[in-house]
mmCIF file of C-alpha atoms and ligand atoms in Angstrom:
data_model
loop_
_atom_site.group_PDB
_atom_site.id
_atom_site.type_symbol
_atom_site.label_atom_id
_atom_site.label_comp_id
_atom_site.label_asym_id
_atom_site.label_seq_id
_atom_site.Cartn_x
_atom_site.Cartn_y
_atom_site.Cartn_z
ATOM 1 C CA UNK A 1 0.000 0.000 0.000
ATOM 2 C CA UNK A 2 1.241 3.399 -0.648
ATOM 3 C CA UNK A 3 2.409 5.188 2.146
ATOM 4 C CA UNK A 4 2.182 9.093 1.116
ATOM 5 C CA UNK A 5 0.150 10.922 -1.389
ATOM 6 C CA UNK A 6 1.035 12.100 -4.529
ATOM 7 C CA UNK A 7 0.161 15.471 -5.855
ATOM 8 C CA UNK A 8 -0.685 18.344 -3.186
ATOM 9 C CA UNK A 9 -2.532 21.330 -4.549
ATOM 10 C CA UNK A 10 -2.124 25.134 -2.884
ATOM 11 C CA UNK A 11 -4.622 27.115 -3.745
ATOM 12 C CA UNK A 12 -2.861 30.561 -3.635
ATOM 13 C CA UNK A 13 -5.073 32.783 -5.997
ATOM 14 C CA UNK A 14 -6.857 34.966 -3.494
ATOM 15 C CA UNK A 15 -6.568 38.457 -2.750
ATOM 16 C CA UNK A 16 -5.596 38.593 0.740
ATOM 17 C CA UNK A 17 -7.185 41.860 1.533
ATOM 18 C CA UNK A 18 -7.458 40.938 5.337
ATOM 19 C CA UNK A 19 -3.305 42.126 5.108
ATOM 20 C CA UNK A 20 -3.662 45.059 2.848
ATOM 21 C CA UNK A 21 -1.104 47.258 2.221
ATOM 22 C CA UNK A 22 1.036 44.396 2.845
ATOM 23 C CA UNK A 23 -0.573 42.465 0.327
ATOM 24 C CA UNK A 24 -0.529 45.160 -2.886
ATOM 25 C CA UNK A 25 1.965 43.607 -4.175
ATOM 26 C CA UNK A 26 3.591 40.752 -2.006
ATOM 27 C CA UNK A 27 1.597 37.076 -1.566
ATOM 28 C CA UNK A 28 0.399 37.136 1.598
ATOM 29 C CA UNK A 29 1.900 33.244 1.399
ATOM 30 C CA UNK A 30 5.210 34.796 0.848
ATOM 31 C CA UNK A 31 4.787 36.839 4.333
ATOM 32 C CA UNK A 32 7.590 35.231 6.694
ATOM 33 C CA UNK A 33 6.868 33.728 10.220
ATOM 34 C CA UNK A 34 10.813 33.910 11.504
ATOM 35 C CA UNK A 35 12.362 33.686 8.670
ATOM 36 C CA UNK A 36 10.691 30.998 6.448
ATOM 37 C CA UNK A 37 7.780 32.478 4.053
ATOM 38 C CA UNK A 38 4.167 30.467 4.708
ATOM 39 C CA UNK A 39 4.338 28.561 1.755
ATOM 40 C CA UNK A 40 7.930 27.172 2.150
ATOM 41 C CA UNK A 41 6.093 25.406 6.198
ATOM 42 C CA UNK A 42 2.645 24.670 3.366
ATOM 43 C CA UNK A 43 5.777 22.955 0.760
ATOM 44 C CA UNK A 44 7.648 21.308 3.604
ATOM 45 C CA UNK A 45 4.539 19.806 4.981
ATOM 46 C CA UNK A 46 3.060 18.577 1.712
ATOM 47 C CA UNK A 47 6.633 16.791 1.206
ATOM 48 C CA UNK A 48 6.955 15.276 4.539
ATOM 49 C CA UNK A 49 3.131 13.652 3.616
ATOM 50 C CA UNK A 50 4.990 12.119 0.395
ATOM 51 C CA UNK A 51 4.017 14.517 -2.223
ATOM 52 C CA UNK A 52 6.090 14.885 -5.295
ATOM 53 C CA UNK A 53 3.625 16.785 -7.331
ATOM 54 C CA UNK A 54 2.987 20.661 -5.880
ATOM 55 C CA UNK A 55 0.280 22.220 -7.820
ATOM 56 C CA UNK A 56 0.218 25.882 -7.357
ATOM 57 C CA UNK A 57 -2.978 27.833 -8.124
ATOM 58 C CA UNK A 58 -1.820 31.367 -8.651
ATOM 59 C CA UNK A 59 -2.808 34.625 -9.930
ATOM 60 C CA UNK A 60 -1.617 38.125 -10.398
ATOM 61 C CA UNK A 61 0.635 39.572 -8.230
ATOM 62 C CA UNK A 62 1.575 35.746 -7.163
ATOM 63 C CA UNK A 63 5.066 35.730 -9.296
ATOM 64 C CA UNK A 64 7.568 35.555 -5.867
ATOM 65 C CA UNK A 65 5.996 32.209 -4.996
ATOM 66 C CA UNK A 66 7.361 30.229 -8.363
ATOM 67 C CA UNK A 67 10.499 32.542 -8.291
ATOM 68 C CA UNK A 68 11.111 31.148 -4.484
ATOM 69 C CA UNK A 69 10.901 27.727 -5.956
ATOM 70 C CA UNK A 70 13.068 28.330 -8.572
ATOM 71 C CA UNK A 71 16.546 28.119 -8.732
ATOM 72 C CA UNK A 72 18.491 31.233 -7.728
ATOM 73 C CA UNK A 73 21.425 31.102 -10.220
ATOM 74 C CA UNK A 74 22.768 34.273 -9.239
ATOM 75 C CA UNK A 75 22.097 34.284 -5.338
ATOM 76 C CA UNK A 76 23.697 30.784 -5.535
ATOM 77 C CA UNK A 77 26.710 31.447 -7.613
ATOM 78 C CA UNK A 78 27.413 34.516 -5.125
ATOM 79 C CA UNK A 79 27.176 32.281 -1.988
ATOM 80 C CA UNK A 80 29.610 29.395 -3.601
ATOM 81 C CA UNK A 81 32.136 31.880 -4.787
ATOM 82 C CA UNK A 82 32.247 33.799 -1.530
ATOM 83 C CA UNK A 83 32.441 30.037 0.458
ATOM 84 C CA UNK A 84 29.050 30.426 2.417
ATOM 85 C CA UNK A 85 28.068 26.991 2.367
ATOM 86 C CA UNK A 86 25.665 26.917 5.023
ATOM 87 C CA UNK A 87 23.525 29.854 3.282
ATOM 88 C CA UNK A 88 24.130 28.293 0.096
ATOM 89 C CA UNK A 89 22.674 25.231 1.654
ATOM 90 C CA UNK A 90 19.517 27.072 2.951
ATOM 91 C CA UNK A 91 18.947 28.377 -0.515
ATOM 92 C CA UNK A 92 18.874 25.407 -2.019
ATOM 93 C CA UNK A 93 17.005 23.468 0.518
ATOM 94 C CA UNK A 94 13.855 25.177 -0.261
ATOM 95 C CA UNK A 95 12.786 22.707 -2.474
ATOM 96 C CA UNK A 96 13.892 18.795 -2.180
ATOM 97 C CA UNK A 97 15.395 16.954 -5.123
ATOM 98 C CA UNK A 98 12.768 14.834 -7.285
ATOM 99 C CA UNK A 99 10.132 17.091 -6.441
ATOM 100 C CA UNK A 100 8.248 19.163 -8.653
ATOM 101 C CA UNK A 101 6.601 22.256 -9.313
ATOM 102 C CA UNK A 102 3.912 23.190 -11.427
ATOM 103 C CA UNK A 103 1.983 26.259 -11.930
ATOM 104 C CA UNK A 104 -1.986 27.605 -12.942
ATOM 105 C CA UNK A 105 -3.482 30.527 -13.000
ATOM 106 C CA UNK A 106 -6.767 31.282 -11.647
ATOM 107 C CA UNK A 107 -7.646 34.125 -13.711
ATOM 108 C CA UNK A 108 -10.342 35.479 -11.514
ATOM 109 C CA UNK A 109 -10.956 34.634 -7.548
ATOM 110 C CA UNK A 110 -14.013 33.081 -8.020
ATOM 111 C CA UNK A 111 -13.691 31.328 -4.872
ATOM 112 C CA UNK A 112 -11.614 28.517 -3.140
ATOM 113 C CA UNK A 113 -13.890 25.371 -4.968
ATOM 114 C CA UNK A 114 -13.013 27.412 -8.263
ATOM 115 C CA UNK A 115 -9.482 27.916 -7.445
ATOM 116 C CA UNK A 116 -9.211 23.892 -6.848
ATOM 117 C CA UNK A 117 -10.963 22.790 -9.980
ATOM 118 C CA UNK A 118 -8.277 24.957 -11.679
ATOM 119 C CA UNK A 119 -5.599 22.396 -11.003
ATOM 120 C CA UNK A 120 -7.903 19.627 -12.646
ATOM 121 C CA UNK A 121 -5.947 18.773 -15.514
ATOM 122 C CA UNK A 122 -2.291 18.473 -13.449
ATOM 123 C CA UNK A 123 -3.886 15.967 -11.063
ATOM 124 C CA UNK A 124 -4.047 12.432 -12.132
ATOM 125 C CA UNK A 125 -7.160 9.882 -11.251
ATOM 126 C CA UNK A 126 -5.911 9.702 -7.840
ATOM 127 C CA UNK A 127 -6.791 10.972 -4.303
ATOM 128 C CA UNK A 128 -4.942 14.233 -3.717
ATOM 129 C CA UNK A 129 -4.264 16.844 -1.095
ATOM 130 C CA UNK A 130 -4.759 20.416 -0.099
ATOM 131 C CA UNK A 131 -3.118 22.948 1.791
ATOM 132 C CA UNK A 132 -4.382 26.151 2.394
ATOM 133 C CA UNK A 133 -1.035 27.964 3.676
ATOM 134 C CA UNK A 134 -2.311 30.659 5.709
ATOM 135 C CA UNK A 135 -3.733 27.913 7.755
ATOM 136 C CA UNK A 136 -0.283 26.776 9.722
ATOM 137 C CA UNK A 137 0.037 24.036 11.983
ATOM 138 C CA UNK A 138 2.414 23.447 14.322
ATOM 139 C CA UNK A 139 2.684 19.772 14.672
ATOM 140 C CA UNK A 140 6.667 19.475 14.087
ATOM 141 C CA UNK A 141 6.581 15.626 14.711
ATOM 142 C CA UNK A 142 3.610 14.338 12.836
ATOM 143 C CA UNK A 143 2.757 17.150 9.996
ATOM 144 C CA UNK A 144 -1.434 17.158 9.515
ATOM 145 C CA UNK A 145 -1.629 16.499 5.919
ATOM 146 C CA UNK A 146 0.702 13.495 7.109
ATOM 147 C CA UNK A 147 -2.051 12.379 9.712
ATOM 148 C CA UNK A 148 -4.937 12.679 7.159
ATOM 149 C CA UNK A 149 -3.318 10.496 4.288
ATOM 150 C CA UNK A 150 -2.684 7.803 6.892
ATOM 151 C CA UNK A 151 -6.357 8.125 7.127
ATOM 152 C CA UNK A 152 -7.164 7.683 3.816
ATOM 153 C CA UNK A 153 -4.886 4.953 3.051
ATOM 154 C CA UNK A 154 -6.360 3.701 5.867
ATOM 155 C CA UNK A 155 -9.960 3.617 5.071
ATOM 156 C CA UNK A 156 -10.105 4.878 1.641
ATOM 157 C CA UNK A 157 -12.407 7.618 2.561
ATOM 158 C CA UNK A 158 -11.530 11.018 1.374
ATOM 159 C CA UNK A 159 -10.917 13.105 4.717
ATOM 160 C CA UNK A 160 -10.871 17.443 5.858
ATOM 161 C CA UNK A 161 -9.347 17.971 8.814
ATOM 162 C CA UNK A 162 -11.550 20.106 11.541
ATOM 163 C CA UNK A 163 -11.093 21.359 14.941
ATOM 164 C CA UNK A 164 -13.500 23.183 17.387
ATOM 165 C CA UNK A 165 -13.973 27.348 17.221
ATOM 166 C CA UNK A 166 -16.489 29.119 19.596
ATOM 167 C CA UNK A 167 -19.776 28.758 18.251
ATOM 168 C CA UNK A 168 -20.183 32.918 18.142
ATOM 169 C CA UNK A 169 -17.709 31.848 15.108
ATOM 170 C CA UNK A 170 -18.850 29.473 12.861
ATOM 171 C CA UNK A 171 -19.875 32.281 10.385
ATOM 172 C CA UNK A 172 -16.141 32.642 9.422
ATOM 173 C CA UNK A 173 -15.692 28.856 8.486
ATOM 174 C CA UNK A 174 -17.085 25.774 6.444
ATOM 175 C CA UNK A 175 -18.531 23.482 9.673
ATOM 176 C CA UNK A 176 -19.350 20.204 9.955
ATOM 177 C CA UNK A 177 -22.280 17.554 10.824
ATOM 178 C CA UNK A 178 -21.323 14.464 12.154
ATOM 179 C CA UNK A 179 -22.995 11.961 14.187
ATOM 180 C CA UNK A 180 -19.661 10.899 15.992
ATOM 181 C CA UNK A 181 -16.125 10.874 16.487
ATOM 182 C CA UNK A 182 -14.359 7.558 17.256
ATOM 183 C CA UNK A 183 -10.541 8.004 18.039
ATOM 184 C CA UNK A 184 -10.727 11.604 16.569
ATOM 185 C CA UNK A 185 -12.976 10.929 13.232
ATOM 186 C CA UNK A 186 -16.130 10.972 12.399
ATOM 187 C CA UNK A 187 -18.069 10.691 9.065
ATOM 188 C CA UNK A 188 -19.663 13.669 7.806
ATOM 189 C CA UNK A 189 -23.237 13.638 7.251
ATOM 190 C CA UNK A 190 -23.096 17.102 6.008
ATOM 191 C CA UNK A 191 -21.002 20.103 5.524
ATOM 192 C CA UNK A 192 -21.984 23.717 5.219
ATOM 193 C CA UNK A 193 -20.182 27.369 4.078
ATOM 194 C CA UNK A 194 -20.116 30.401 7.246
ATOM 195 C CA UNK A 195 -23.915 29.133 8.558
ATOM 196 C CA UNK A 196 -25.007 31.825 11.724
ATOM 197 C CA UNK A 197 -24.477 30.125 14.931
ATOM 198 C CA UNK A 198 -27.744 29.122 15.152
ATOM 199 C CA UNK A 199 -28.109 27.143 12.708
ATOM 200 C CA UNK A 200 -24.768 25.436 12.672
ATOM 201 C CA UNK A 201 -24.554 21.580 12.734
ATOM 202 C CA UNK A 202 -21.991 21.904 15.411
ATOM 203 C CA UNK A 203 -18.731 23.885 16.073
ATOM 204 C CA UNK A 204 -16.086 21.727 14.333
ATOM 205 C CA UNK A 205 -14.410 23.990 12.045
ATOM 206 C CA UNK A 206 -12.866 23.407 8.807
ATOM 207 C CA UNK A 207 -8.891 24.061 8.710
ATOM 208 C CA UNK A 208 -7.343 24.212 5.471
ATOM 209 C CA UNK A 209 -5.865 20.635 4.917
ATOM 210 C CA UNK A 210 -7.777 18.095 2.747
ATOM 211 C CA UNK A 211 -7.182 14.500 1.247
ATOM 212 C CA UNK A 212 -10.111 14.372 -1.713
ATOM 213 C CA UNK A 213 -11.099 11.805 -4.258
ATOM 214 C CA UNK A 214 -10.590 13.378 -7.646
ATOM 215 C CA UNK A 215 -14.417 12.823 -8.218
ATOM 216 C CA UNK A 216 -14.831 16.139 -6.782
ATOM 217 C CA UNK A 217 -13.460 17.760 -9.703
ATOM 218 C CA UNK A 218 -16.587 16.202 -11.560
ATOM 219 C CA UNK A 219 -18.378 17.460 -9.179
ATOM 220 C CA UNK A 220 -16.938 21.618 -9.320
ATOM 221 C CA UNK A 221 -17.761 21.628 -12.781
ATOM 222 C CA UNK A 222 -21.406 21.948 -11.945
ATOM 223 C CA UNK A 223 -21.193 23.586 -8.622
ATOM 224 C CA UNK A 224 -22.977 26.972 -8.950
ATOM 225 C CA UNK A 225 -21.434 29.690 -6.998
ATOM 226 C CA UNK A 226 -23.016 30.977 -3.576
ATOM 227 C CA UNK A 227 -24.924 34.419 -2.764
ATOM 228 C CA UNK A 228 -21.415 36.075 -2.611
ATOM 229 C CA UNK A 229 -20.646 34.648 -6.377
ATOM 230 C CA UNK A 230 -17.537 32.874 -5.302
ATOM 231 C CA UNK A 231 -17.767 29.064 -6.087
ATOM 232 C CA UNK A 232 -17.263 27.149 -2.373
ATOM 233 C CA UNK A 233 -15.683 23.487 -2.079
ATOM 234 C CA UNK A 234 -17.605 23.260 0.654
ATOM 235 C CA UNK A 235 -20.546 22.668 -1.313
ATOM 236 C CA UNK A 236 -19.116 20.414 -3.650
ATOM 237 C CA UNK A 237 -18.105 18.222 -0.765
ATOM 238 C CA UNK A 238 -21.413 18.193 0.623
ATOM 239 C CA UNK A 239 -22.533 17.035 -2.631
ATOM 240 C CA UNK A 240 -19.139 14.142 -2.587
ATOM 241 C CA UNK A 241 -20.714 12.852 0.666
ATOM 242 C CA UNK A 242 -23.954 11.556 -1.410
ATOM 243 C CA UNK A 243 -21.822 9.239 -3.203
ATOM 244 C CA UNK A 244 -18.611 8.580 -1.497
ATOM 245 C CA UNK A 245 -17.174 8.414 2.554
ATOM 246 C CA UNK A 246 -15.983 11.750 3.509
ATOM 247 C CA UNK A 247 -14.352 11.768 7.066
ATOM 248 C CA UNK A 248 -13.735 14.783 9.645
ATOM 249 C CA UNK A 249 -10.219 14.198 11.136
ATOM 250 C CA UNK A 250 -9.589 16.189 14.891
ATOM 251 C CA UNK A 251 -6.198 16.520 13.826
ATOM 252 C CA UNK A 252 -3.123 16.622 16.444
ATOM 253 C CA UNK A 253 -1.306 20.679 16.943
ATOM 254 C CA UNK A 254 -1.760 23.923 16.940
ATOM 255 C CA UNK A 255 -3.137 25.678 14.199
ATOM 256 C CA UNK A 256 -3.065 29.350 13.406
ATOM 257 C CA UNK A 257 -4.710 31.644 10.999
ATOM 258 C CA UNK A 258 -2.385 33.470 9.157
ATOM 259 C CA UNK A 259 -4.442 35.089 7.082
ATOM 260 C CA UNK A 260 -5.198 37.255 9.574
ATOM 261 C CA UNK A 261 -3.457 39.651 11.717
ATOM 262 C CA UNK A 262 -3.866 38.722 14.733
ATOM 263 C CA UNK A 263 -3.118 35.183 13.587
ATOM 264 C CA UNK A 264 -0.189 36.246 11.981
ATOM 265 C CA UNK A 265 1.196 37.519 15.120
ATOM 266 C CA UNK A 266 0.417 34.834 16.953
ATOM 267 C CA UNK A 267 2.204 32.119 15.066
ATOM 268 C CA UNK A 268 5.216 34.651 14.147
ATOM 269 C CA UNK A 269 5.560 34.655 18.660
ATOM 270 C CA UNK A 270 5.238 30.796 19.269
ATOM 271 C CA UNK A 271 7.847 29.869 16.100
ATOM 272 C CA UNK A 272 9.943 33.169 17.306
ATOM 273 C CA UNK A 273 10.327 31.028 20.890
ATOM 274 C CA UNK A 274 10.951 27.870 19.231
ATOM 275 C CA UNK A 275 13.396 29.165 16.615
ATOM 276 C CA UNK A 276 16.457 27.144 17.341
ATOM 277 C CA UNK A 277 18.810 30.168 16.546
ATOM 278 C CA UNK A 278 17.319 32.941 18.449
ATOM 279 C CA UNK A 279 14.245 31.344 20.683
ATOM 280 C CA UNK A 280 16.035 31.824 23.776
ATOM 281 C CA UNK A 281 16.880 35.849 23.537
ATOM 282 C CA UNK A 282 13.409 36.172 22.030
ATOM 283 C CA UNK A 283 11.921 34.356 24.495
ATOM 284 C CA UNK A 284 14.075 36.078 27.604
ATOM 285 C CA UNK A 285 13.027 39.853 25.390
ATOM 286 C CA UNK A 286 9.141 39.202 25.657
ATOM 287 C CA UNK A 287 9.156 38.141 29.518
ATOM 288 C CA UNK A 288 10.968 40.910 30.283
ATOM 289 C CA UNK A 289 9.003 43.342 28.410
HETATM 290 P P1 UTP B 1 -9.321 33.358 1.967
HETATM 291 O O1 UTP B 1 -10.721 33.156 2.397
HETATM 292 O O2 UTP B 1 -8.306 33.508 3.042
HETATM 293 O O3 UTP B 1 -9.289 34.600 0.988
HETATM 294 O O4 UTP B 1 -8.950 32.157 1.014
HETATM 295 P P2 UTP B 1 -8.060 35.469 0.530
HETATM 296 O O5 UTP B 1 -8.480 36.197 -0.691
HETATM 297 O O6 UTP B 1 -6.816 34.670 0.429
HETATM 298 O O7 UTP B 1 -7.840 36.499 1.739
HETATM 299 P P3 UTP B 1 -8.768 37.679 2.287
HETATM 300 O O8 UTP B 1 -9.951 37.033 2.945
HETATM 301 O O9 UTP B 1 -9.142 38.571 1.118
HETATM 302 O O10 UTP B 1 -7.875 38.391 3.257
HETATM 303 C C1 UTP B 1 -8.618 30.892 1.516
HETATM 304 C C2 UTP B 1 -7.638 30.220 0.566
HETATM 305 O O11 UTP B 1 -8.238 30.062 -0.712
HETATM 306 C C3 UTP B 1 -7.441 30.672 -1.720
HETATM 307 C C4 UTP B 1 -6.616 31.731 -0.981
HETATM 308 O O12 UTP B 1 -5.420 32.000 -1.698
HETATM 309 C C5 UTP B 1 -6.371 31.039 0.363
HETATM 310 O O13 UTP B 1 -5.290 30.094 0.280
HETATM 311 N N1 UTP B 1 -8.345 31.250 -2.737
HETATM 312 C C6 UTP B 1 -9.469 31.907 -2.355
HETATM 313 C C7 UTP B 1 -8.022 31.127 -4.076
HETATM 314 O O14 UTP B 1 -6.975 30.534 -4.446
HETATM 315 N N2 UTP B 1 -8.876 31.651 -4.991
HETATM 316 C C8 UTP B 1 -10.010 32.300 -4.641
HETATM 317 O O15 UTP B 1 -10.748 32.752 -5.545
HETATM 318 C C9 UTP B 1 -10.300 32.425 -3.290
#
């Protein structure tokens, strides 16, 4: 049985107002936490789950993120002739041999189910997973995209990982129904997009990691876009669950959303502590302040 999973698609089309002026003309997936971008922790997870297929859904102003992956002739010819081999080293490291990169464009945010259907024709019959990089989760030992293709290989079932919010919340996420959880799954019975707390199923959230039968792509061909005219794959997956398993998966770590500020902050604190260069000063700074 395979082990990992073989293409990992990052949906990285949107607009990322929630960090304007910062995001004009930067990705906000190319906004650092330390010193590592969001999408290089998004890469380095996707790889650790097996992948050797990263499908990048971009769109305009998105250029940094395939120049990061690239080769940087220049940068690395500067570093060898000057004898820094442990910068040279991180350079290169960005990206691990036998793995590759390929790029679409998502002309116009239409939504995050649009964005995914983009990459339809670089994905092969196959299950597949997604990252969503401004969701980051700090599980250094056991990566979640990791956790849910052990799932699926597993059980076969195609699998979102989910964790609780306050219910005050659920408006800001895709949430769940499920009957139960066993061991930290539970089948869905139904999914739906932002519902008012009143009406929610429950308050298990939606993070942004997902192992998905390739049926779904089928299946966003046809999905019409919501009141807001952005195409969700929330609803497509609510329409998966009629035919195939879907599981939720309580994943294992710490999750933080990056696409927002205070997020953002958040995460760039808790990796700031843990860095292995400078967590100790930083950490002795903030008590003391
Ligand atoms: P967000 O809901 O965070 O939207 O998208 P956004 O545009 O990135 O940011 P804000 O809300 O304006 O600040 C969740 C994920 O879906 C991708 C985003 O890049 C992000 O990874 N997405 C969203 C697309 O790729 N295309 C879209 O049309 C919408």
């Amino acid at each position: 049985m395979n082990a990992g999973i073989e293409t990992v698609v990052f949906p990285v089309a949107g607009l990322g107002t929630r960090f304007l002026p910062a995001t004009k003309v930067v990705p906000k997936e190319m906004l650092p936490v330390v010193d590592k971008p969001l999408i290089q922790y998004a890469v380095e997870e996707a790889v650790a789950a097996g992948a050797r297929k990263l499908v990048f859904v971009t769109g305009r102003t998105k250029g940094a993120i395939a120049d990061h992956f690239d080769m940087a002739y220049e940068l690395e010819t500067e570093l060898e002739q000057r004898g820094k081999r442990e910068l040279l080293e991180t350079a290169r490291s960005v990206l691990p041999a036998g793995v590759e990169c390929l790029y679409v464009r998502q002309s116009q945010a239409l939504g995050l189910g649009h964005a995914i259907g983009c990459a339809r024709s670089l994905v092969n019959e196959e299950a597949f997973g997604i990252i969503l990089p401004d969701d980051l989760i700090d599980n250094g030992d056991d990566p979640v995209l990791a956790q849910l293709v052990r799932h699926h290989h597993e059980t076969g079932a195609s699998v979102i990982s989910v964790e609780k919010v306050p219910r005050e919340k659920t408006a800001s996420y895709g949430v769940v129904d499920v009957a139960a959880f066993d061991n930290r799954v539970g089948r869905l019975r139904g999914i739906v997009e932002k519902p008012d707390p009143a009406e929610a199923p429950s308050n298990l959230a939606v993070v942004g990691r997902y192992v998905l039968s390739s049926r779904i792509f089928e299946i966003l061909e046809h999905t019409e876009p919501d009141h807001r005219g952005e195409i969700q794959i929330t609803d497509a997956i609510a329409e998966l669950l009629r035919e195939q398993a879907v599981d939720a998966f309580q994943f294992e770590g710490r999750h933080f959303d990056c696409g927002s500020k205070l997020g953002f902050l958040q995460a760039t604190v808790e990796y700031g502590r843990k860095h292995p260069e400078l967590g100790g000063d930083f950490s002795r700074w903030l008590d003391e302040a």
